[in-house]
Short mmCIF file of C-alpha atoms in Angstrom, two decimals:
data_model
loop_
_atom_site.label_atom_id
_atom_site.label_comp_id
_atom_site.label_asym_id
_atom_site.label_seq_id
_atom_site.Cartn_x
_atom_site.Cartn_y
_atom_site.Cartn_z
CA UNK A 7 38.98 107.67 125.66
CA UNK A 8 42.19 108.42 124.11
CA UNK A 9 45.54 109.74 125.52
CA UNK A 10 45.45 112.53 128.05
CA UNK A 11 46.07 116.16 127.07
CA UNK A 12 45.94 115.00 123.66
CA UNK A 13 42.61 117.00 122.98
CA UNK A 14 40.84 116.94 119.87
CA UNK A 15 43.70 115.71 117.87
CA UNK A 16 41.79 113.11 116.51
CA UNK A 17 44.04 110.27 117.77
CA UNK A 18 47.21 110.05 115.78
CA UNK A 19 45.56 111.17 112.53
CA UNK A 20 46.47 115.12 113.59
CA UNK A 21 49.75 114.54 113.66
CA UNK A 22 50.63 115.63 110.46
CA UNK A 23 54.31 115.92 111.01
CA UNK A 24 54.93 112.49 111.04
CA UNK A 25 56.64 111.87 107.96
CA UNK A 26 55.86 108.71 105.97
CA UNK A 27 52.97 107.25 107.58
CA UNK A 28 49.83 107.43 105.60
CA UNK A 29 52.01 109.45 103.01
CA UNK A 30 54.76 108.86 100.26
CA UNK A 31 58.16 107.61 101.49
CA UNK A 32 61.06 109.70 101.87
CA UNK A 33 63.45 107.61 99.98
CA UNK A 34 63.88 103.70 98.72
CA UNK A 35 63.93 100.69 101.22
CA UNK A 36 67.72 100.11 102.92
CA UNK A 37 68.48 96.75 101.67
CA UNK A 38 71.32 94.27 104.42
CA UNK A 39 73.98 92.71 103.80
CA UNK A 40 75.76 89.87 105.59
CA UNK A 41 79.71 90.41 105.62
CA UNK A 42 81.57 87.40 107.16
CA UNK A 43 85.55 88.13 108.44
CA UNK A 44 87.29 86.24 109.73
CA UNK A 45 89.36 86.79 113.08
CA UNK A 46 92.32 87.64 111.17
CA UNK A 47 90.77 90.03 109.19
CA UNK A 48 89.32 91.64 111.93
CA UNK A 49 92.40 91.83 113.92
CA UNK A 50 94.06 93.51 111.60
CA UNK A 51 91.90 95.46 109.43
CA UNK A 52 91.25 94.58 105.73
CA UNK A 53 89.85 95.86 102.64
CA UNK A 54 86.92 94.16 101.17
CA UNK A 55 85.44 94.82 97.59
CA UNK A 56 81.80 93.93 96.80
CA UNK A 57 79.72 93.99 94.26
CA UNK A 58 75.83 94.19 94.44
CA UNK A 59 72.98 94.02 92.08
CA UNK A 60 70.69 96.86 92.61
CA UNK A 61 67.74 98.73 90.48
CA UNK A 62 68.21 101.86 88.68
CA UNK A 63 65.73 103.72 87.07
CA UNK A 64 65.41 104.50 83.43
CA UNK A 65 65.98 107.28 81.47
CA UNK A 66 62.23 107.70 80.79
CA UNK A 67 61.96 107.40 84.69
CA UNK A 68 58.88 105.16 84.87
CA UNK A 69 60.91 101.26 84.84
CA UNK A 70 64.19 100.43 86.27
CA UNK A 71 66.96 97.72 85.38
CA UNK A 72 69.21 96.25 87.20
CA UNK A 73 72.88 97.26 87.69
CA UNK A 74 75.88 96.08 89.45
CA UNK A 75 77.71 98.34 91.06
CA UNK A 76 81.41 98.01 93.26
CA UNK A 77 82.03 99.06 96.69
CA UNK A 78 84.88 99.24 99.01
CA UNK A 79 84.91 98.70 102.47
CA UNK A 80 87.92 99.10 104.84
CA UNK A 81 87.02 97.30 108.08
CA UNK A 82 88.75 98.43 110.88
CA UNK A 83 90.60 96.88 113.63
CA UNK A 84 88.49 97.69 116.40
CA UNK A 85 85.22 96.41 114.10
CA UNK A 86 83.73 93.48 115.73
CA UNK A 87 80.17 91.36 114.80
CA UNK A 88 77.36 93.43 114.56
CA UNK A 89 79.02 96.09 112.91
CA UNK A 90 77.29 98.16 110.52
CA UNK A 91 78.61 99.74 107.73
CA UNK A 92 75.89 102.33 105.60
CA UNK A 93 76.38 103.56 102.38
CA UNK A 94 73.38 105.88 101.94
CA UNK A 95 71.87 106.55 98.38
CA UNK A 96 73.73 103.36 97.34
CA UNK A 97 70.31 100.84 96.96
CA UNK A 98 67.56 100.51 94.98
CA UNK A 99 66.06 103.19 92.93
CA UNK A 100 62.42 103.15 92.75
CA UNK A 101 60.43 105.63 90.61
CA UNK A 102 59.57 109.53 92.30
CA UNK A 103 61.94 108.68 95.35
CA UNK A 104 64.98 108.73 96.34
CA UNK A 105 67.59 106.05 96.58
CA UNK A 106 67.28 103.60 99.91
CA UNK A 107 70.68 102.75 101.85
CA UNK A 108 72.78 100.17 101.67
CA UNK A 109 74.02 98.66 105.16
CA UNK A 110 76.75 95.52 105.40
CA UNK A 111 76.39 93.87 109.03
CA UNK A 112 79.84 92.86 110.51
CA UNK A 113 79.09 88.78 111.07
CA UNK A 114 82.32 86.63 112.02
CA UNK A 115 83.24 83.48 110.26
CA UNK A 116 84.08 80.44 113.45
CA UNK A 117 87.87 80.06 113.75
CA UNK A 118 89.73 76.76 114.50
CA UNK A 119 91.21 77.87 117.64
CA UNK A 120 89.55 81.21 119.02
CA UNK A 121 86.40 82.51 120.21
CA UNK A 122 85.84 86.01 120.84
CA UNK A 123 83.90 87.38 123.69
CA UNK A 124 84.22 91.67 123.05
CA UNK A 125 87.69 92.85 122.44
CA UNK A 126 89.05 89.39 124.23
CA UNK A 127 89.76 86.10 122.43
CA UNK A 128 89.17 82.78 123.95
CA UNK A 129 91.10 79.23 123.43
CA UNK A 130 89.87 76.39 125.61
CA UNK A 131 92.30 73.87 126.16
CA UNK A 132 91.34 70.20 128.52
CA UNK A 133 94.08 69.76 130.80
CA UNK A 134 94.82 67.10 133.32
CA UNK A 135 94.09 68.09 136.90
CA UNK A 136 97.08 67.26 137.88
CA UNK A 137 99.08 69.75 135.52
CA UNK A 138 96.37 72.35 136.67
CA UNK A 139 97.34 72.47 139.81
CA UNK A 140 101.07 71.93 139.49
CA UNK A 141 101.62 73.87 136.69
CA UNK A 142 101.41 74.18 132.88
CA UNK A 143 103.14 75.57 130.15
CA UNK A 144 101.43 75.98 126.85
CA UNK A 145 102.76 77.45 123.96
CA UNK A 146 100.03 79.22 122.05
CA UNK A 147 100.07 80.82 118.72
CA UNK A 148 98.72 84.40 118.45
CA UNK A 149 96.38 85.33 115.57
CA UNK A 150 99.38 86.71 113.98
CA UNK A 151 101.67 84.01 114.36
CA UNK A 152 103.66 85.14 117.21
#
């Protein structure tokens, strides 16, 4: 039985340099966040300020309390859903370990006329046939109005 070559290893129990199983964690859980944009915002970049609740321990370092505590977050242009954005240290605080991470997920708020598929956006539009095929002007605004 077990995995080839692995000797007497004693299965994955001799593998002692794999760092938080069996042991103490290396720091606090990383807590999500959902950040909806819209298509405007992500188009051309924004600055978002949130605020968050998170635990902080106590001067005698045995119970925490809760906190609020500001962040900033300047999305980017080129940011699209599915984003993430970490702020490490930034979460919880539990007792004899470090702070966990804090990550925002990029998630996109539905627009009245566009859909975005990547880096393009999408506006359907039903036609008659006969315009398809004879021609069709459409005047369309942009997501900045032009």
């Amino acid at each position: 039985g077990g995995f080839p070559g692995m000797g007497d290893m004693g299965g994955m129990g001799g593998m002692g340099g794999m760092g938080g199983m069996g042991g103490r964690p290396r720091k606090g859980e990383t807590v999500e966040y959902e950040l909806y944009c819209t298509l405007e915002e992500l188009h051309n970049g924004t600055t978002k300020n949130m605020k968050i609740t998170r635990a902080r321990v106590n001067p005698d370092g045995k119970t925490t309390r809760n906190e609020e505590h500001g962040v900033q977050i300047d999305i980017k242009r080129v940011w699209k859903k599915g984003t993430r954005i970490t702020f490490e240290g930034e979460g919880d605080e539990v007792p004899g370990i470090p702070p966990g991470d804090i990550v925002f997920v990029i998630q996109e708020k539905p627009h009245a006329r566009f859909e975005r598929d990547g880096y393009d956006l999408i506006h359907q539009i039903a036609i008659p046939l006969w315009e398809a095929l004879c021609g069709y002007n459409l005047e369309l605004r942009t997501l900045d109005d032009r």
